[in-house]
Short mmCIF file of C-alpha atoms in Angstrom, two decimals:
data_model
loop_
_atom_site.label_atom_id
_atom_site.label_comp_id
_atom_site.label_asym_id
_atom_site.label_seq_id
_atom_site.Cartn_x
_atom_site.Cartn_y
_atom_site.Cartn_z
CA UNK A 19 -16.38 11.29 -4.45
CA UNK A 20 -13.74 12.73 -6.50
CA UNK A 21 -10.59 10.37 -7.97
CA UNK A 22 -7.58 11.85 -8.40
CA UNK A 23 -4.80 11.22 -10.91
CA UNK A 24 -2.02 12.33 -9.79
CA UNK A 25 0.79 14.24 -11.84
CA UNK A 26 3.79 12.53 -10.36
CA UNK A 27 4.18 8.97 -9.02
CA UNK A 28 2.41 10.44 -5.93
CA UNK A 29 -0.38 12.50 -4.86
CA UNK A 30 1.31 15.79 -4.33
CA UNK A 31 -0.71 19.02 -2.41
CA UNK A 32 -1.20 21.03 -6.18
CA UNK A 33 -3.29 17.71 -7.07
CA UNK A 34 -5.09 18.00 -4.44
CA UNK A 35 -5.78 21.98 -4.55
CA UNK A 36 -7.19 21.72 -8.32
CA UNK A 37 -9.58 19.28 -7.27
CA UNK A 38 -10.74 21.00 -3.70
CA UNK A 39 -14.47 22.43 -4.02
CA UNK A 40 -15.09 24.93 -1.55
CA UNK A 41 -18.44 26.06 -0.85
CA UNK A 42 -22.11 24.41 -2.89
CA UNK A 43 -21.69 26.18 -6.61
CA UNK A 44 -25.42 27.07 -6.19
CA UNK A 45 -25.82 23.46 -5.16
CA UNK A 46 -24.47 22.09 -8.06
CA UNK A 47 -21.39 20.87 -6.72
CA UNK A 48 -20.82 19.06 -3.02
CA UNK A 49 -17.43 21.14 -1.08
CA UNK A 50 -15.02 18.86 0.15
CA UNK A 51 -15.46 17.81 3.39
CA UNK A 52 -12.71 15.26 3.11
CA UNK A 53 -9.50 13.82 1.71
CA UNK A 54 -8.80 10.12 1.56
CA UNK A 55 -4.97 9.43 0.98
CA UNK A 56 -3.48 5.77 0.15
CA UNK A 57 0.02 4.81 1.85
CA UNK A 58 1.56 2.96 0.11
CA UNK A 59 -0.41 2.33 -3.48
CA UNK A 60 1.10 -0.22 -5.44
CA UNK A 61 4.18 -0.44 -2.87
CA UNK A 62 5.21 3.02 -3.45
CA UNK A 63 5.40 5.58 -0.33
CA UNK A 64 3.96 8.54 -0.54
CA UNK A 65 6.80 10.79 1.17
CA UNK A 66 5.73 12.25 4.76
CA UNK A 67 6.77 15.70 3.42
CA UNK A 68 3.92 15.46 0.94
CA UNK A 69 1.32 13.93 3.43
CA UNK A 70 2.25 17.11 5.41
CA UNK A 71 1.83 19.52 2.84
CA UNK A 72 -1.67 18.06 2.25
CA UNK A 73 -2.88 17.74 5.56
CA UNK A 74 -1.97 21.57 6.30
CA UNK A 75 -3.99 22.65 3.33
CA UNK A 76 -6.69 20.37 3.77
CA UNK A 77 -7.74 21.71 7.76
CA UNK A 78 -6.55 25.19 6.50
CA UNK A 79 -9.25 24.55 3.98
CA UNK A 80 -11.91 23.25 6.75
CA UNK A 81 -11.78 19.34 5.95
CA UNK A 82 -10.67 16.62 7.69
CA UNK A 83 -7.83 13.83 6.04
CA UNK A 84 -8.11 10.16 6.31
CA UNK A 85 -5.53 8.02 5.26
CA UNK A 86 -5.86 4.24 4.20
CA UNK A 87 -3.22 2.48 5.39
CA UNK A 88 -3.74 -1.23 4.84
CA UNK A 89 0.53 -1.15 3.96
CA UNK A 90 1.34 1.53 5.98
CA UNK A 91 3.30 -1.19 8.20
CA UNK A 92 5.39 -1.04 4.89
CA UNK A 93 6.07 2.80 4.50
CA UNK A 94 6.49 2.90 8.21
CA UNK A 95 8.57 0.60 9.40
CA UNK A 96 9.38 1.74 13.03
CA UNK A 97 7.04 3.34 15.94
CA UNK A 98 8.48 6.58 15.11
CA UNK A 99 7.62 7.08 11.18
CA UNK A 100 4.48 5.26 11.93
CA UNK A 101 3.42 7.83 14.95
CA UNK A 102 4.53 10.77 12.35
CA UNK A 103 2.27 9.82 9.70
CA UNK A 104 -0.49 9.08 11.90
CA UNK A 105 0.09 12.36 13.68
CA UNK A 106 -0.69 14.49 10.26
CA UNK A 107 -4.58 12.69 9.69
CA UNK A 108 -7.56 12.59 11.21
CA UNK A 109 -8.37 9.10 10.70
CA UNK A 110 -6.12 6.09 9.87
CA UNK A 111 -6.83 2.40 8.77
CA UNK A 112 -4.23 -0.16 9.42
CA UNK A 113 -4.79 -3.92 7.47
CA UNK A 114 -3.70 -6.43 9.82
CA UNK A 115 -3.87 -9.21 7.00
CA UNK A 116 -1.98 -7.25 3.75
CA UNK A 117 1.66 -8.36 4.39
CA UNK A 118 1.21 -8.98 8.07
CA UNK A 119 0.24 -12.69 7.70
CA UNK A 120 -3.13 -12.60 10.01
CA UNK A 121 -6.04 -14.15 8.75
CA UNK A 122 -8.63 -11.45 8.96
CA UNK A 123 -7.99 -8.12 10.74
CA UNK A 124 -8.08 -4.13 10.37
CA UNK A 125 -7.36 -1.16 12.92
CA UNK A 126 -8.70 2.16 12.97
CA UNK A 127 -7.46 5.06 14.50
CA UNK A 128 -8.70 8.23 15.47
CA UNK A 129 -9.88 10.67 18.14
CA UNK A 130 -11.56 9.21 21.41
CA UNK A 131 -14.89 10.61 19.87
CA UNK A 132 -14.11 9.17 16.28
CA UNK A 133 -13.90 6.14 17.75
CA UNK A 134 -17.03 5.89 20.17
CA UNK A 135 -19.11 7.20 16.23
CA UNK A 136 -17.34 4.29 14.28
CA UNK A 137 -18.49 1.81 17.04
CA UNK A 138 -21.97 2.70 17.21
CA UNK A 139 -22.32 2.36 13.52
CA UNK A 140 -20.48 -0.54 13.66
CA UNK A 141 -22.65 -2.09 15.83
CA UNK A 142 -25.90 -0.10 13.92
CA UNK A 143 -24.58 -2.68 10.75
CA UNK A 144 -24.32 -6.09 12.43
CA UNK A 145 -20.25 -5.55 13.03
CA UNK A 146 -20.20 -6.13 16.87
CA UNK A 147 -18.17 -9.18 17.79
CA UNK A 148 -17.36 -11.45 20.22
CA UNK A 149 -14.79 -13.53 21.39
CA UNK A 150 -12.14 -11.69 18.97
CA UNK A 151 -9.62 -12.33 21.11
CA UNK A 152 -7.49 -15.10 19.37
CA UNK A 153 -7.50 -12.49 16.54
CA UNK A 154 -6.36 -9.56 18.62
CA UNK A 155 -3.39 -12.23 19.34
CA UNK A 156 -2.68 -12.69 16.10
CA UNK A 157 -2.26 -9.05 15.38
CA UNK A 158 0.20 -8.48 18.27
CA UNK A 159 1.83 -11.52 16.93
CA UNK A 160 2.46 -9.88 13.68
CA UNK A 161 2.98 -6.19 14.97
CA UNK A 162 5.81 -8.01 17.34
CA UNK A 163 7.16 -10.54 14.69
CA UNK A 164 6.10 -9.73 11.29
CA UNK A 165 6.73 -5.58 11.14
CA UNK A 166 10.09 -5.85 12.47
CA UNK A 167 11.07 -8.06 8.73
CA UNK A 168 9.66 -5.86 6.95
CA UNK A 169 12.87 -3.97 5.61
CA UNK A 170 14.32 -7.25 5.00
CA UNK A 171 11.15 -8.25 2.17
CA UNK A 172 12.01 -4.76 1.00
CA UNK A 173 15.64 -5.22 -0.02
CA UNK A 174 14.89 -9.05 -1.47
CA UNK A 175 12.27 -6.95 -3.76
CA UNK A 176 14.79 -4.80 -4.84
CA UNK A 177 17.52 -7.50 -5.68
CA UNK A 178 14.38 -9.19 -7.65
CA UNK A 179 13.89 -6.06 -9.60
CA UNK A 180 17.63 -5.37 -10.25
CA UNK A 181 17.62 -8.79 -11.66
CA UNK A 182 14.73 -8.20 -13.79
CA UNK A 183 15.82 -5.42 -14.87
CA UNK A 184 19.28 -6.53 -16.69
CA UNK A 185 17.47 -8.97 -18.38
CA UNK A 186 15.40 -6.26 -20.50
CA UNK A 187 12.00 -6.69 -17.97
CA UNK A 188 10.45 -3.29 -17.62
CA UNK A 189 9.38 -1.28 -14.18
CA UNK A 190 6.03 -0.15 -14.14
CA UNK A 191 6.84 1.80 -10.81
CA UNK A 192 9.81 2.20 -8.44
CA UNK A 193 10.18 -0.62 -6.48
CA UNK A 194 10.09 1.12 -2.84
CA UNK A 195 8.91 -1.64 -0.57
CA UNK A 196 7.43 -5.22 -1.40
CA UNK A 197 5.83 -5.07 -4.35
CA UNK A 198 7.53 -4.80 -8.03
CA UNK A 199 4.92 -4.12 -11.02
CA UNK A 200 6.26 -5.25 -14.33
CA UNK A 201 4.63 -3.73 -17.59
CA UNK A 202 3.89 -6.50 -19.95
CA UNK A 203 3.39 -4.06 -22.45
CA UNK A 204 6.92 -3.34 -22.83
CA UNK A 205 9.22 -5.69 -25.08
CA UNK A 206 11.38 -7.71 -23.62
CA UNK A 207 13.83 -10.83 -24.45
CA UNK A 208 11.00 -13.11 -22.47
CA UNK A 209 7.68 -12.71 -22.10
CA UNK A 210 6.52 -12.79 -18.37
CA UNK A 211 4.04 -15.14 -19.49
CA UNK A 212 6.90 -17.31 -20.47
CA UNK A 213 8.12 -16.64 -17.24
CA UNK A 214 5.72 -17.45 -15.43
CA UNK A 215 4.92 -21.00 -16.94
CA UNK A 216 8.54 -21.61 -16.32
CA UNK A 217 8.60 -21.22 -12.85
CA UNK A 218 5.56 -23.52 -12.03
CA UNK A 219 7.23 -26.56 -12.09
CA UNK A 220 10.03 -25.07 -9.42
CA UNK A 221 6.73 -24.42 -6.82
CA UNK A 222 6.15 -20.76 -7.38
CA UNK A 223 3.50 -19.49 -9.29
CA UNK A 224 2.90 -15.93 -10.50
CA UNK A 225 -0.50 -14.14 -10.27
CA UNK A 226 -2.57 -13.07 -13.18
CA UNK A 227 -1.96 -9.42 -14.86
CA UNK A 228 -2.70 -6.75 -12.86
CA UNK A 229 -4.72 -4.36 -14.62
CA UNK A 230 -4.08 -5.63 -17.79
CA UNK A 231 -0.97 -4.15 -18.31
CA UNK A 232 0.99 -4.68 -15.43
CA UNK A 233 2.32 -7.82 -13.63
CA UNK A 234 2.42 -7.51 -9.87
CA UNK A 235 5.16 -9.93 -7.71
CA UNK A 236 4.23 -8.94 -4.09
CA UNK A 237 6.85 -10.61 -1.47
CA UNK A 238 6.22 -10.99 1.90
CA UNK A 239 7.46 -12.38 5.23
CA UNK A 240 7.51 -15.85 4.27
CA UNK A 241 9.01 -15.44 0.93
CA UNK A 242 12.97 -16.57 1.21
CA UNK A 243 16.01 -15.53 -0.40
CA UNK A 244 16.75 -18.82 -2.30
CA UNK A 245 12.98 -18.29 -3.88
CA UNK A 246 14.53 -14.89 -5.44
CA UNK A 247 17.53 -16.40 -6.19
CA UNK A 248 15.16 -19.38 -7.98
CA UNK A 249 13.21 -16.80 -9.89
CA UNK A 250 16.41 -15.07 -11.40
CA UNK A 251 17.86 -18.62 -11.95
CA UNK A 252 15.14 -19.29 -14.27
CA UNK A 253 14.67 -15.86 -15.86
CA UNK A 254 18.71 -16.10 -16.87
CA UNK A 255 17.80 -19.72 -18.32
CA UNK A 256 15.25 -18.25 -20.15
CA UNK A 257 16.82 -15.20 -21.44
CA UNK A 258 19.82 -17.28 -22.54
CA UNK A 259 17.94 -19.41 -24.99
#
C-alpha cells in the first residue's frame, strides 16, 4: 500500500501517475493492481472530472479503482451524481451511519461477481448475519429522509464558516459540504479552546482537536439553524471582549 499526498486540495490523475508501479522491478517492487479513492475527505469533494481522469488511466493502466465512500451521500446529493460517480469505479463503499443517522450500517457495490467474492469471504470471517432487517429499514429510512437534507446541512456549514471567518478564525480547508476544519494553529482574536468552553454551558459541546492542528465542527441532519446562530452568538460575545 502506497499513501498519497496529494499536490492540490484533491487527489488529481498526475498524483496518481507518479506513484503507479507497473510491472515487479525484479521483484523489488509490487505493480499496482489498485487505486483506492476517498469521496469526500475531510468534507471536501473530489470533483467527478478528476475521478474520471483517474479511473481512465487507472484501467488504461490494467488496475481496477475502488472508491470509499462512507460521505459520498454528501458529494452526491441526488440519484444522478451518485449513479455518475459510481459509474467511473469498480467498487464503491457507502457508510450508512456517517451523516445518515443509522446506528450501524455500510453498502458495497460492485459487479454481480464482486459481490458473490465479497460474500463468501464475508461469510469465510464470521460476517454472515441474520435478522438484519430492522437495519436494512433504517437505511431506507435515511436514504428516503436523511439524503434529501443534505444540501440544507451544507449551506448552515457554510453560514457557520462565514461567521467564523469575520471574526479572524482560520479555514483549514474549503468548507464544501458538512464539515468545517479550523486550524488552531493560526492566531486569532479567540482561541477555539476558549470557544469551546464557552459554548458548554449553552448545550453544545465541541470535539477534541483533530489531528492536532485542526478543529473539526461536523453538522448533520439534526443540527438546527438556531444552534448556528447560538455558536456565532457566542463567538461575537467572545470576540467583543
Amino acid at each position: 500500500m502506497i499513501p498519497i499526498k496529494p499536490s492540490t486540495i484533491n487527489l488529481t490523475v498526475d498524483d496518481i501517475r507518479g506513484h503507479f508501479i507497473q510491472g515487479n522491478f525484479l521483484g523489488h517492487r509490487a505493480p499496482t493492481h489498485l487505486v483506492a479513492l476517498e469521496n469526500t475527505l475531510s468534507g471536501v469533494i473530489m470533483p467527478i472530472e478528476d475521478v474520471r481522469e483517474i479511473s481512465e488511466f487507472t484501467r488504461n493502466m490494467g488496475a481496477q479503482v475502488h472508491m470509499d465512500g462512507s460521505r459520498l451521500w454528501n458529494a452526491a446529493t441526488t440519484d444522478k451524481e451518485l449513479c455518475e460517480y459510481a459509474g467511473l469505479v469498480d467498487s464503491l463503499s457507502l457508510c450508512l451511519s456517517k451523516g445518515m443517522g443509522c446506528p450501524v450500517g455500510a453498502l458495497l457495490v460492485g459487479s454481480r461477481q464482486f459481490i458473490d467474492r465479497a460474500r463468501h469471504f464475508r461469510k469465510a470471517f464470521g460476517g454472515g448475519w441474520r435478522q438484519a432487517g430492522i437495519l436494512a429499514a433504517a437505511g431506507l429510512y435515511a436514504i428516503e429522509h436523511v439524503w434529501p437534507t443534505m444540501p440544507n446541512t451544507h449551506m448552515q456549514a457554510k453560514r457557520l464558516a462565514r461567521g467564523l471567518e469575520s471574526l479572524g478564525y482560520v479555514l483549514a480547508l474549503p468548507v464544501h459540504t458538512n464539515m468545517v476544519m479550523l486550524d488552531t494553529t493560526k492566531s486569532t482574536s479567540v482561541s477555539t479552546e476558549v470557544l469551546s468552553q464557552a459554548l458548554k454551558p449553552r448545550g453544545i459541546i465541541l470535539g477534541a482537536v483533530y489531528e492536532e492542528s485542526y478543529l473539526r465542527m461536523v453538522l448533520h441532519h439534526q443540527i438546527n439553524d438556531e444552534c448556528i446562530d447560538i455558536i456565532l452568538a457566542v463567538a461575537n460575545e467572545l470576540a467583543a471582549k
